[in-house]
Amino acid sequence: MDATTLPPDLRVAVVGVGVMGADHVERLATRTKFARVSVVNDFDTAKASRLAGTVPGCRAVEDPFEAITADDVDAVLLASPGRFHAEQVLAALEIGRPVLCEKPLALDPADALQVVRREAEHGSPLVSVGFMRRFDREHEELRASLAAGELGTPLMVHCKHRNASVPGHFDDRMMVYDSAVHEVDSVRYLLGEEIVSASVLKPTPSENAPAGLHDPMLVLFRTASGRVVTDELHLTTSAGYEVRTEVVGSRGSATIGLEVGRLTTQLPGGRWGGSVHADFRPRFRDAYDVQLQRWVDAVRRGEGVDPTSATAWDGYAAAVVCEATARALDTDGAPVPVELATRPPGPSSDHHEEQR
Amino acid sequence: MDATTLPPDLRVAVVGVGVMGADHVERLATRTKFARVSVVNDFDTAKASRLAGTVPGCRAVEDPFEAITADDVDAVLLASPGRFHAEQVLAALEIGRPVLCEKPLALDPADALQVVRREAEHGSPLVSVGFMRRFDREHEELRASLAAGELGTPLMVHCKHRNASVPGHFDDRMMVYDSAVHEVDSVRYLLGEEIVSASVLKPTPSENAPAGLHDPMLVLFRTASGRVVTDELHLTTSAGYEVRTEVVGSRGSATIGLEVGRLTTQLPGGRWGGSVHADFRPRFRDAYDVQLQRWVDAVRRGEGVDPTSATAWDGYAAAVVCEATARALDTDGAPVPVELATRPPGPSSDHHEEQR
Amino acid sequence: MDATTLPPDLRVAVVGVGVMGADHVERLATRTKFARVSVVNDFDTAKASRLAGTVPGCRAVEDPFEAITADDVDAVLLASPGRFHAEQVLAALEIGRPVLCEKPLALDPADALQVVRREAEHGSPLVSVGFMRRFDREHEELRASLAAGELGTPLMVHCKHRNASVPGHFDDRMMVYDSAVHEVDSVRYLLGEEIVSASVLKPTPSENAPAGLHDPMLVLFRTASGRVVTDELHLTTSAGYEVRTEVVGSRGSATIGLEVGRLTTQLPGGRWGGSVHADFRPRFRDAYDVQLQRWVDAVRRGEGVDPTSATAWDGYAAAVVCEATARALDTDGAPVPVELATRPPGPSSDHHEEQR
Amino acid sequence: MDATTLPPDLRVAVVGVGVMGADHVERLATRTKFARVSVVNDFDTAKASRLAGTVPGCRAVEDPFEAITADDVDAVLLASPGRFHAEQVLAALEIGRPVLCEKPLALDPADALQVVRREAEHGSPLVSVGFMRRFDREHEELRASLAAGELGTPLMVHCKHRNASVPGHFDDRMMVYDSAVHEVDSVRYLLGEEIVSASVLKPTPSENAPAGLHDPMLVLFRTASGRVVTDELHLTTSAGYEVRTEVVGSRGSATIGLEVGRLTTQLPGGRWGGSVHADFRPRFRDAYDVQLQRWVDAVRRGEGVDPTSATAWDGYAAAVVCEATARALDTDGAPVPVELATRPPGPSSDHHEEQR
Ligand SMILES: [Mg+2]
Ligand SMILES: [Mg+2]
Ligand SMILES: [Mg+2]
Ligand SMILES: [Mg+2]
């Protein structure tokens, strides 16, 4: 047998090479097997060109749609600003090209729903949404233990999402769309059912919070079967990044994200302890790697999406829940219902259904 | 010097010798220094007599008010059913006798308020309410660390209160009055401020819950300065007793009740772990001991109450918050305001104020 | 019934009121039920007088033997310097008076053996040695779990004994006689068998160690049935006090002394952690309280000693093991055998035997 | 730019495709970027052929030396039985081909030393030894914290190495050569200095141990600067795999391998806990992945070895220390000196020296 018979690497176009996109380029170029970056694009064309120059076999193009549809591209990774996502995903769908879209799929649920419907019309799944926690080992283990019934019936979920700090322009809506959105997906992923209402409690803000920001915030969700979810968002702890999830079940409760195992130290001054991750990148670096590898593997097998990944429907549901939550910022604690469209039959619906 | 010059032991009447009262008799008779049980009383007079026969220097009387006012009694410990508490406390107040009343001080806030006012008229503190967590070492340490500013400004509090099981007749109101009441006092003790509203979320119940019981339950409180408190009540875990409290502050968060320190074991079958307390007695045995010793010491010093203890006002506030919470069982998640009377000036108000 | 029919408190003489003795006086005077301090003695007579003046019903005497044998004394607590212990214990034995002797029972094994023999001649147990760890809840739980077979056959024990710092004059022998002695007793207590040899490894000392002190040090014991024990002594950590014991059994291993449960904090700068006890007093305060209460209770019941307590034989065995360990300081790692006399039949031998 | 200009993948020959080798083939074929398996070899030629048939572009050859020297091979991974390693490494060295050799480099130190000397003559490093813990994140973090002085001067190291069970033919020498060998390398890696003597204590064996096996076992090492290392080997725990390392330093102590962070559960029956890894593969899967990726990356950069990796000298030192430890099995606890040859100047010495 001869090396020329080896299947070629997947050629990926990366659209948007800001912090997250550049991180993905580096990942694809140095860690993801069977993949290479053939095209990059960014609004900042100079930046895209510079980056292309550092990656063998990669070129920069000025138009995102040219990147998405180029002949030397097999699949598309979108890390552009969220407001462009839906249109760019649709462009990939149009030519039947697999696309991994960083969250959010869309800010406007209507746009996300359009993606869901186009993909359903297409007849096989092509869209993945980058909720990376699904690929985190602890999240996978927790989901597996729930699926195996180890905790009995899940009854409640308690989430914590903490950051050291946020930019000065961060506002309450961003707490929902940038932070709580991850819990929205985690909870749907872990419980395998939809969220049906959201409410928000706003404690007196921390003195660390930028003016006008209600940090910390408590978001409450209710699911279709009546479960209750608490989500503490606290983004100005001055400490670090912490994502902790506890599922309370009828036969046991389990917590992930404790991170106590890393280092325990007895220190001068009479203290012991460990360190907190500085931000989400070290915490979820492995999850991002796994997500991308599994996506590349699935696409190369001709499956379009990896079954663990968030689907277009998941992206749509997240958009609807976030919109309800954002409205709940102004209802003084009263719940706002989440109203989902009917899910179209077809490709993007299989995985989630099976799991229930 | 001669032994007769030693100050005599405090003679305590114990009213009600069910599980809790008998426990207190045993404690006073065998562990609390400077105290002895001189009188016991119970509705079940035979039981009281039998118990008295086992305690040197102790007699049984048939009328609780006779026990409360007897000449050979210096102070009164009430462990009778809660509905009798207020009247019995008032009887002790009437003759200026110190009284430690197991929670609740009263079920009806009006009764508790009457106690507060009578004590205020009396002019010096005489009433302690048995919220024993205030005497738990971890609770005391947490309060001290808050007072020292170690966590910055407290922003939120997350409580968990879990039991292995409850009797078949347990109902939602008992979840409030028997369980959540402890968090009501803990939160007021830790934060040093009043709770101003309560709401209740009821997830789909556990299959372990007796019919009609909404277990688990999520109670939410808001405090006067705008802090938000979550209280997970889960009373049918089949596991054990767990009281965990996390205070989230602007410069750090702290958790008590982890109990990971007791035993870690690597076990056949690939598991490691420890044990959960079976119920509240082993968990809070030391706290009960400390509470009683400090009460005896304070009464013998002529101070009427120990400054750490919950006061009549704390008992009143707990009653009002529980009443609001019980009403919130029927408001579908909407908050119910807590309306406290004006606190009378005088003895029972000093401790709490100082701490703020 | 009348208070005069109550059994009187136990009248205790405390000999030696340095740090430890004064602590015991305070304990007996304020926390131990059924006990009072009737006599105190110290080489520093002014100090003893001042202390007596603060304790109702207590007088100071100038001669320790007068304290031990006084008419208004029911039992003796020895907290004098260790070199006087054996003679003072013998004085109490002479008149059949129960005595709780702080460790060591004697520095010279011959002196300890004399105590063992005199007590055996006396015919009922009177001597307790103050190894307080036996009364620590975690130690008791660990022993109970071993007795119940939860860990299968115990195979090895790993001990750590850490201090923040030691006085400048601390030397290698003191590491054995003041520190390792506690592990000697713990291991005998937990395993219920004798230590048969000791060896010492001396790593290059810490820069924190006073000149000439081999800190840290690794002591190795072998027991009669062939178990191996490691004891890390590290007394200049600059951190705090830490006593940790792991028993490795054929069906599980268990660790006590983790103390992770007390407080976990997320702190500015990206750290989480808790605090380490400053020294042995907060760590073992409860154990000292329990030890003294149980001793008082046992003596008042006429039993002479509490069955949990270390006996004269335990004190003798500790002295012999320490002597062998001290000799092993100079054998360059080679084990030194522990040679115990034949245990006399009689009172002090029953408890330990039963447990095996 | 054109895809043909992309640098080609590294073509690896895998020699020996038993459990470990097959695992490496799977890793190279599906997870390691920039690499592919071009040749496999095994004593069991049918097995090698079957495996080759599942890997695109891979062929099987019958002679290991043919695999090592084949034209379509850029680098060699040895997972053959340890007794063949040295000769096979020398064959790769002979033609200047990079080789990653699973531990051990050789059983006989003389063979390992020959490798060290041949590589030194070659003039640039080509040999890596597969001590995968060096690529474990916790080990890397601990080493970095030591290098940064966070723990002050390292004084002692405590290692635990536990397995659920071992095959019935496992003997004491295998406890040294298969298990303790990992601690030998870890300690040298963490401390950056040589081990100078070894001794062995053999407790009475566990009832779980196969006849004749001294399990558990305590190995003690002393390092060149006088540090003391304890290594508890316990291979029949019935529980799972546990590798724990504590470094005790003059300004703090740190432990890795706690794994408490994965899952904490409150369970029916009053227990909480988590799970222990079944064996070394899940525990060190990531480390194996990282090791192979970094090796491939380094070889493709023309550097021959990754600087984190164990070198031929490390493999030699491990062989010498294991030989001394094996002799110490029969010296009744007396230490056996480790006698290393003079390290040749040249390529394999740079990394380790720099770190000290
Ligand atoms: Mg994401
Ligand atoms: Mg209470
Ligand atoms: Mg002691
Ligand atoms: Mg290896």
CSV table of C-alpha atoms in Angstrom, one decimal, chain A residues 69-253:
chain,number,residue,atom,x,y,z
A,69,THR,CA,-17.8,28.7,-0.5
A,70,ALA,CA,-14.2,28.4,-1.8
A,71,ASP,CA,-13.2,25.3,-3.8
A,72,ASP,CA,-10.3,24.4,-1.5
A,73,VAL,CA,-12.5,24.3,1.5
A,74,ASP,CA,-14.3,21.2,2.8
A,75,ALA,CA,-15.8,22.6,6.0
A,76,VAL,CA,-16.3,25.9,7.7
A,77,LEU,CA,-15.6,27.1,11.2
A,78,LEU,CA,-17.4,30.4,12.1
A,79,ALA,CA,-15.8,32.5,14.8
A,80,SER,CA,-17.0,35.8,13.4
A,81,PRO,CA,-19.2,38.2,15.5
A,82,GLY,CA,-22.4,36.6,16.5
A,83,ARG,CA,-24.7,38.9,14.5
A,84,PHE,CA,-23.2,37.5,11.2
A,85,HIS,CA,-23.5,33.8,12.2
A,86,ALA,CA,-26.9,32.9,10.8
A,87,GLU,CA,-26.3,34.4,7.4
A,88,GLN,CA,-22.9,32.7,7.1
A,89,VAL,CA,-24.3,29.4,8.3
A,90,LEU,CA,-27.0,29.7,5.6
A,91,ALA,CA,-24.4,30.3,3.0
A,92,ALA,CA,-22.6,27.0,3.9
A,93,LEU,CA,-25.9,25.2,4.0
A,94,GLU,CA,-26.7,26.5,0.6
A,95,ILE,CA,-23.8,24.5,-0.9
A,96,GLY,CA,-24.2,21.5,1.5
A,97,ARG,CA,-21.0,22.3,3.4
A,98,PRO,CA,-20.6,21.3,7.1
A,99,VAL,CA,-20.2,24.2,9.4
A,100,LEU,CA,-19.2,24.5,13.1
A,101,CYS,CA,-20.6,27.8,14.3
A,102,GLU,CA,-19.3,29.3,17.6
A,103,LYS,CA,-22.2,30.2,19.9
A,104,PRO,CA,-24.5,31.9,19.4
A,105,LEU,CA,-26.1,30.5,16.3
A,106,ALA,CA,-28.0,33.7,16.1
A,107,LEU,CA,-29.1,36.4,18.5
A,108,ASP,CA,-32.5,36.6,17.0
A,109,PRO,CA,-34.4,33.3,17.4
A,110,ALA,CA,-36.1,33.9,14.0
A,111,ASP,CA,-32.7,33.7,12.3
A,112,ALA,CA,-31.8,30.6,14.2
A,113,LEU,CA,-35.1,29.0,13.3
A,114,GLN,CA,-34.5,29.8,9.6
A,115,VAL,CA,-31.2,27.8,9.9
A,116,VAL,CA,-33.0,24.9,11.6
A,117,ARG,CA,-35.6,24.8,8.7
A,118,ARG,CA,-33.0,25.1,5.9
A,119,GLU,CA,-31.0,22.3,7.4
A,120,ALA,CA,-34.2,20.2,7.7
A,121,GLU,CA,-34.9,20.8,4.1
A,122,HIS,CA,-31.4,19.8,3.2
A,123,GLY,CA,-32.1,16.4,4.6
A,124,SER,CA,-29.0,15.6,6.6
A,125,PRO,CA,-27.3,17.4,9.4
A,126,LEU,CA,-24.6,19.9,8.6
A,127,VAL,CA,-24.7,22.4,11.4
A,128,SER,CA,-22.8,22.2,14.8
A,129,VAL,CA,-22.9,24.9,17.4
A,130,GLY,CA,-19.8,25.4,19.5
A,131,PHE,CA,-21.1,24.7,23.0
A,132,MET,CA,-17.8,23.2,24.1
A,133,ARG,CA,-18.9,22.1,27.6
A,134,ARG,CA,-20.5,19.1,25.9
A,135,PHE,CA,-17.0,17.8,25.2
A,136,ASP,CA,-15.7,18.4,28.7
A,137,ARG,CA,-14.8,15.1,30.3
A,138,GLU,CA,-16.6,15.9,33.6
A,139,HIS,CA,-19.7,17.1,31.7
A,140,GLU,CA,-19.7,13.9,29.7
A,141,GLU,CA,-19.2,11.7,32.8
A,142,LEU,CA,-22.1,13.5,34.6
A,143,ARG,CA,-24.4,13.1,31.6
A,144,ALA,CA,-23.4,9.4,31.4
A,145,SER,CA,-24.1,8.9,35.1
A,146,LEU,CA,-27.5,10.5,34.7
A,147,ALA,CA,-28.3,8.4,31.6
A,148,ALA,CA,-27.3,5.3,33.6
A,149,GLY,CA,-29.7,6.3,36.4
A,150,GLU,CA,-27.0,6.6,39.0
A,151,LEU,CA,-28.6,9.6,40.5
A,152,GLY,CA,-32.2,8.4,40.1
A,153,THR,CA,-34.5,11.1,38.7
A,154,PRO,CA,-32.9,14.5,38.3
A,155,LEU,CA,-34.9,17.0,40.4
A,156,MET,CA,-32.9,20.2,40.4
A,157,VAL,CA,-29.7,21.6,38.9
A,158,HIS,CA,-27.5,24.3,40.6
A,159,CYS,CA,-25.1,26.1,38.3
A,160,LYS,CA,-22.4,28.6,39.2
A,161,HIS,CA,-20.6,30.6,36.5
A,162,ARG,CA,-17.9,32.9,37.9
A,163,ASN,CA,-15.3,35.1,36.3
A,164,ALA,CA,-12.5,37.2,37.7
A,165,SER,CA,-13.7,40.4,35.9
A,166,VAL,CA,-15.6,41.7,32.8
A,167,PRO,CA,-14.9,44.6,30.5
A,168,GLY,CA,-16.3,48.0,31.6
A,169,HIS,CA,-19.0,48.0,28.9
A,170,PHE,CA,-20.4,44.6,30.0
A,171,ASP,CA,-24.2,44.9,30.6
A,172,ASP,CA,-27.0,42.8,32.0
A,173,ARG,CA,-28.0,41.5,28.6
A,174,MET,CA,-24.4,40.3,28.0
A,175,MET,CA,-24.6,38.4,31.3
A,176,VAL,CA,-27.4,36.5,29.7
A,177,TYR,CA,-26.2,36.2,26.1
A,178,ASP,CA,-22.5,35.6,26.8
A,179,SER,CA,-22.5,33.8,30.2
A,180,ALA,CA,-25.9,32.2,31.1
A,181,VAL,CA,-26.2,30.9,27.5
A,182,HIS,CA,-23.7,28.2,28.5
A,183,GLU,CA,-25.8,27.0,31.3
A,184,VAL,CA,-28.8,27.1,29.0
A,185,ASP,CA,-27.1,24.6,26.8
A,186,SER,CA,-25.5,22.6,29.7
A,187,VAL,CA,-28.9,22.1,31.3
A,188,ARG,CA,-30.6,21.0,28.1
A,189,TYR,CA,-27.7,18.7,27.4
A,190,LEU,CA,-27.6,17.1,30.8
A,191,LEU,CA,-31.3,16.8,31.3
A,192,GLY,CA,-32.3,16.1,27.7
A,193,GLU,CA,-35.3,18.4,27.8
A,194,GLU,CA,-36.4,21.9,27.0
A,195,ILE,CA,-36.4,24.9,29.3
A,196,VAL,CA,-39.9,26.4,29.5
A,197,SER,CA,-39.5,29.6,31.5
A,198,ALA,CA,-36.9,31.9,32.9
A,199,SER,CA,-36.8,34.4,35.7
A,200,VAL,CA,-34.0,36.7,37.0
A,201,LEU,CA,-33.3,37.9,40.5
A,202,LYS,CA,-30.9,40.8,40.9
A,203,PRO,CA,-29.2,41.2,44.3
A,204,THR,CA,-27.6,44.4,45.2
A,205,PRO,CA,-24.5,44.5,43.0
A,206,SER,CA,-21.0,43.9,44.1
A,207,GLU,CA,-18.8,47.0,44.5
A,208,ASN,CA,-16.6,45.3,41.9
A,209,ALA,CA,-19.2,45.5,39.2
A,210,PRO,CA,-19.0,48.2,36.5
A,211,ALA,CA,-21.7,50.9,37.0
A,212,GLY,CA,-25.0,49.6,35.8
A,213,LEU,CA,-24.2,45.9,35.8
A,214,HIS,CA,-26.2,43.7,38.1
A,215,ASP,CA,-23.5,41.4,39.1
A,216,PRO,CA,-24.0,38.9,40.7
A,217,MET,CA,-27.3,37.7,39.2
A,218,LEU,CA,-29.5,34.7,39.9
A,219,VAL,CA,-31.2,33.2,36.9
A,220,LEU,CA,-33.9,30.6,37.4
A,221,PHE,CA,-35.1,28.1,34.8
A,222,ARG,CA,-38.0,25.7,34.8
A,223,THR,CA,-37.9,22.7,32.4
A,224,ALA,CA,-40.7,20.9,30.6
A,225,SER,CA,-41.0,18.2,33.1
A,226,GLY,CA,-41.0,20.7,36.0
A,227,ARG,CA,-37.4,20.7,37.2
A,228,VAL,CA,-36.0,23.8,38.7
A,229,VAL,CA,-32.5,25.2,37.8
A,230,THR,CA,-30.6,27.9,39.6
A,231,ASP,CA,-27.8,29.7,37.8
A,232,GLU,CA,-25.6,32.0,39.8
A,233,LEU,CA,-23.7,34.4,37.5
A,234,HIS,CA,-20.9,36.2,39.3
A,235,LEU,CA,-18.5,37.8,36.9
A,236,THR,CA,-16.4,40.1,39.0
A,237,THR,CA,-15.0,37.9,41.7
A,238,SER,CA,-11.4,39.1,41.3
A,239,ALA,CA,-10.5,35.4,41.7
A,240,GLY,CA,-10.8,33.4,38.5
A,241,TYR,CA,-13.0,31.3,36.4
A,242,GLU,CA,-15.2,28.7,38.0
A,243,VAL,CA,-17.9,26.6,36.4
A,244,ARG,CA,-19.6,24.3,38.8
A,245,THR,CA,-22.7,22.2,38.2
A,246,GLU,CA,-24.6,20.2,40.8
A,247,VAL,CA,-27.4,17.8,39.7
A,248,VAL,CA,-29.7,16.9,42.6
A,249,GLY,CA,-31.3,13.6,41.9
A,250,SER,CA,-33.7,11.3,43.8
A,251,ARG,CA,-30.9,8.8,44.5
A,252,GLY,CA,-27.9,11.1,44.9
A,253,SER,CA,-26.4,14.4,43.9
